[in-house]
Each structure stands twice: as structure tokens, then as C-alpha cells.
Amino acid sequence: MSDTQLNSPPTHQERQIANEGFQKLIAAIDEIDHPENTPEISILETGEPIQIPLKVLKMLAEILRNYRDGNAVSIVPVGTAFTTQKAAEFLNCSRPHVTKLIDQGKLKAEMVGRHRRVQFEDLIKFKKNMIKERKEALIELMRDSEGLGLYEAD
């Protein structure tokens, strides 16, 4: 299982179930949130206890929160290498645009034979940087608009 996807939006019933699970899990995590704790859970149908690292339990809570909010969820190991097509899908842009970003040195990639591969970690860094730059540009645009009297901040 290299990556896990819940890429279709949850149904109303699934969102309700996720909300109930999220609320109970968060309450349980609040009680046991200590670095030395290794929580044990059990599936009602089997009754078999399963030890789960606290970080993984917190990740499960995050998955439930997103699912409750109607978001699709995907779990990808950090060391995963993406094709330029998969990188484009992740960045919500075209494959040629990703290729251009790589050629310009804005996005790191490695060659595997004749094909480019982008590490997931590098995609995350690039996306965070892109979001930061957009915010800075928006703030600058607001300042310019205020200076020209076109926009008033509250």
C-alpha cells in the first residue's frame, strides 16, 4: 500500500460518522496526550487490541476531521517520487507547466532514465512557497490599492 486515497467526497452519512469518530477520538487523545503513551485500540467486531503510536492516532483524527468537513483525503509517504503528470495533478496545473518549472530550476527533479521524477517533499516545499508568495503579492496589491485610494482596509 504505497498511497491511500479517499478521493471521492464523502456522503452525508460518512460525514456524520466521521464527525462522531473525530469528537470521540479527540477527547481520547486529550486524555492520553503524553509522549511516552502508546495507545491501544480495539475493533469492536474482533476485540483484538492494537497498539498505535500517538502520532498516528493524531493523524487519524486529522483524516476524520477532513472527511467530516467533506474533503477527500490522500496519504502519500514523504519519500514518494512523482511523475511530472502526478506532480501537475498535485499542483493543479498542466504537465508542461511543471516541466517548465523544472527547467527554470524553480522545482527540483531528478532524472530516472529519460523521465523526470519530483520528490513529494519537494512538491510540498514548492507549494508552501507558492502560497507564501501569493499572500505577499496580495498584501502588496492591497497596499498599492490603499495608496491610490481604491481600497480601504477595516
Short mmCIF file of C-alpha atoms in Angstrom, two decimals:
data_model
loop_
_atom_site.label_atom_id
_atom_site.label_comp_id
_atom_site.label_asym_id
_atom_site.label_seq_id
_atom_site.Cartn_x
_atom_site.Cartn_y
_atom_site.Cartn_z
CA MET A 1 0.00 0.00 0.00
CA SER A 2 2.15 2.88 -1.29
CA ASP A 3 -0.54 5.51 -1.01
CA THR A 4 -4.06 5.52 0.28
CA GLN A 5 -6.79 7.63 -1.21
CA LEU A 6 -10.29 8.55 -0.24
CA ASN A 7 -10.51 10.72 -3.33
CA SER A 8 -14.25 10.88 -3.77
CA PRO A 9 -16.10 13.25 -1.45
CA PRO A 10 -17.77 11.55 1.50
CA THR A 11 -21.51 11.03 1.59
CA HIS A 12 -23.64 12.81 4.18
CA GLN A 13 -23.78 9.62 6.27
CA GLU A 14 -19.99 9.15 6.07
CA ARG A 15 -19.50 12.76 7.17
CA GLN A 16 -21.75 12.20 10.21
CA ILE A 17 -19.88 9.01 11.14
CA ALA A 18 -16.53 10.81 10.69
CA ASN A 19 -17.75 13.66 12.92
CA GLU A 20 -18.75 11.27 15.72
CA GLY A 21 -15.45 9.41 15.42
CA PHE A 22 -13.49 12.67 15.35
CA GLN A 23 -15.19 14.01 18.50
CA LYS A 24 -14.57 10.77 20.43
CA LEU A 25 -11.01 10.40 19.19
CA ILE A 26 -10.07 14.00 20.05
CA ALA A 27 -11.49 13.55 23.56
CA ALA A 28 -9.48 10.33 24.00
CA ILE A 29 -6.29 11.92 22.64
CA ASP A 30 -6.68 14.86 25.05
CA GLU A 31 -6.73 12.38 27.95
CA ILE A 32 -3.70 10.36 26.85
CA ASP A 33 -1.57 13.01 25.11
CA HIS A 34 1.83 12.22 26.59
CA PRO A 35 4.97 11.32 24.56
CA GLU A 36 5.51 8.04 26.45
CA ASN A 37 1.98 6.79 25.83
CA THR A 38 1.41 4.08 23.25
CA PRO A 39 -2.37 3.92 22.98
CA GLU A 40 -4.14 0.65 22.46
CA ILE A 41 -7.36 0.48 20.49
CA SER A 42 -9.57 -2.44 19.58
CA ILE A 43 -12.02 -3.05 16.79
CA LEU A 44 -15.37 -3.89 18.34
CA GLU A 45 -16.02 -6.80 15.96
CA THR A 46 -12.71 -8.55 16.70
CA GLY A 47 -11.96 -7.30 20.21
CA GLU A 48 -8.26 -7.66 19.41
CA PRO A 49 -6.16 -4.88 21.00
CA ILE A 50 -3.91 -2.96 18.59
CA GLN A 51 -1.11 -0.65 19.72
CA ILE A 52 -0.89 2.54 17.68
CA PRO A 53 1.70 5.31 18.06
CA LEU A 54 0.13 8.51 19.40
CA LYS A 55 1.28 10.45 16.30
CA VAL A 56 -0.60 8.00 14.07
CA LEU A 57 -3.72 8.36 16.22
CA LYS A 58 -3.47 12.15 15.81
CA MET A 59 -3.12 11.65 12.06
CA LEU A 60 -6.28 9.53 12.09
CA ALA A 61 -8.06 12.38 13.89
CA GLU A 62 -6.89 14.76 11.14
CA ILE A 63 -8.21 12.38 8.47
CA LEU A 64 -11.57 12.18 10.24
CA ARG A 65 -11.72 15.98 10.57
CA ASN A 66 -11.10 16.43 6.85
CA TYR A 67 -13.59 13.73 5.94
CA ARG A 68 -16.17 15.29 8.29
CA ASP A 69 -15.62 18.61 6.51
CA GLY A 70 -16.34 16.95 3.16
CA ASN A 71 -12.75 16.85 1.92
CA ALA A 72 -11.24 13.94 0.03
CA VAL A 73 -8.11 12.56 1.70
CA SER A 74 -4.88 11.13 0.35
CA ILE A 75 -1.92 9.77 2.31
CA VAL A 76 1.39 9.73 0.48
CA PRO A 77 4.71 8.67 2.03
CA VAL A 78 7.15 11.60 2.08
CA GLY A 79 9.81 9.71 0.06
CA THR A 80 7.48 9.12 -2.88
CA ALA A 81 8.68 10.25 -6.31
CA PHE A 82 6.02 11.68 -8.63
CA THR A 83 5.97 11.72 -12.39
CA THR A 84 5.58 15.18 -13.91
CA GLN A 85 1.93 14.29 -14.61
CA LYS A 86 1.24 13.36 -10.97
CA ALA A 87 3.13 16.47 -9.82
CA ALA A 88 0.94 18.58 -12.12
CA GLU A 89 -2.21 16.99 -10.68
CA PHE A 90 -0.97 17.71 -7.15
CA LEU A 91 -0.16 21.34 -8.00
CA ASN A 92 -3.38 21.70 -10.02
CA CYS A 93 -1.59 22.81 -13.17
CA SER A 94 -0.56 21.33 -16.52
CA ARG A 95 2.27 18.85 -17.06
CA PRO A 96 4.05 21.26 -19.46
CA HIS A 97 3.96 23.93 -16.72
CA VAL A 98 5.63 21.52 -14.26
CA THR A 99 8.26 20.72 -16.90
CA LYS A 100 8.85 24.46 -17.36
CA LEU A 101 9.22 24.95 -13.58
CA ILE A 102 11.79 22.14 -13.51
CA ASP A 103 13.69 23.58 -16.49
CA GLN A 104 13.75 27.01 -14.80
CA GLY A 105 15.13 25.45 -11.60
CA LYS A 106 12.09 26.50 -9.57
CA LEU A 107 11.11 22.89 -8.83
CA LYS A 108 13.70 20.21 -8.07
CA ALA A 109 13.55 16.96 -10.03
CA GLU A 110 15.78 14.01 -10.76
CA MET A 111 16.17 12.03 -13.93
CA VAL A 112 15.25 8.35 -13.90
CA GLY A 113 16.36 7.18 -17.29
CA ARG A 114 14.78 9.70 -19.65
CA HIS A 115 11.99 10.58 -17.22
CA ARG A 116 11.83 13.29 -14.58
CA ARG A 117 10.70 12.47 -11.07
CA VAL A 118 9.77 15.02 -8.41
CA GLN A 119 10.05 14.08 -4.75
CA PHE A 120 6.84 14.61 -2.77
CA GLU A 121 8.80 16.56 -0.16
CA ASP A 122 9.97 18.99 -2.87
CA LEU A 123 6.39 19.40 -4.11
CA ILE A 124 5.23 20.28 -0.59
CA LYS A 125 8.03 22.86 -0.21
CA PHE A 126 7.27 24.34 -3.62
CA LYS A 127 3.53 24.57 -2.89
CA LYS A 128 4.10 26.20 0.53
CA ASN A 129 6.47 28.71 -1.05
CA MET A 130 3.97 29.40 -3.85
CA ILE A 131 1.20 30.06 -1.29
CA LYS A 132 3.53 32.36 0.69
CA GLU A 133 4.44 34.33 -2.45
CA ARG A 134 0.76 34.69 -3.40
CA LYS A 135 -0.09 36.05 0.05
CA GLU A 136 2.79 38.52 -0.11
CA ALA A 137 1.71 39.66 -3.59
CA LEU A 138 -1.88 40.09 -2.39
CA ILE A 139 -0.76 42.15 0.60
CA GLU A 140 1.37 44.32 -1.70
CA LEU A 141 -1.57 44.76 -4.07
CA MET A 142 -3.80 45.80 -1.15
CA ARG A 143 -1.20 48.35 0.00
CA ASP A 144 -0.92 49.78 -3.52
CA SER A 145 -4.71 49.97 -3.79
CA GLU A 146 -4.95 51.71 -0.41
CA GLY A 147 -2.25 54.18 -1.50
CA LEU A 148 -4.26 55.03 -4.62
CA GLY A 149 -7.48 55.30 -2.60
CA LEU A 150 -9.04 52.34 -4.40
CA TYR A 151 -9.32 50.14 -1.32
CA GLU A 152 -9.93 50.78 2.37
CA ALA A 153 -8.84 48.25 4.97
CA ASP A 154 -11.08 47.95 8.03
#
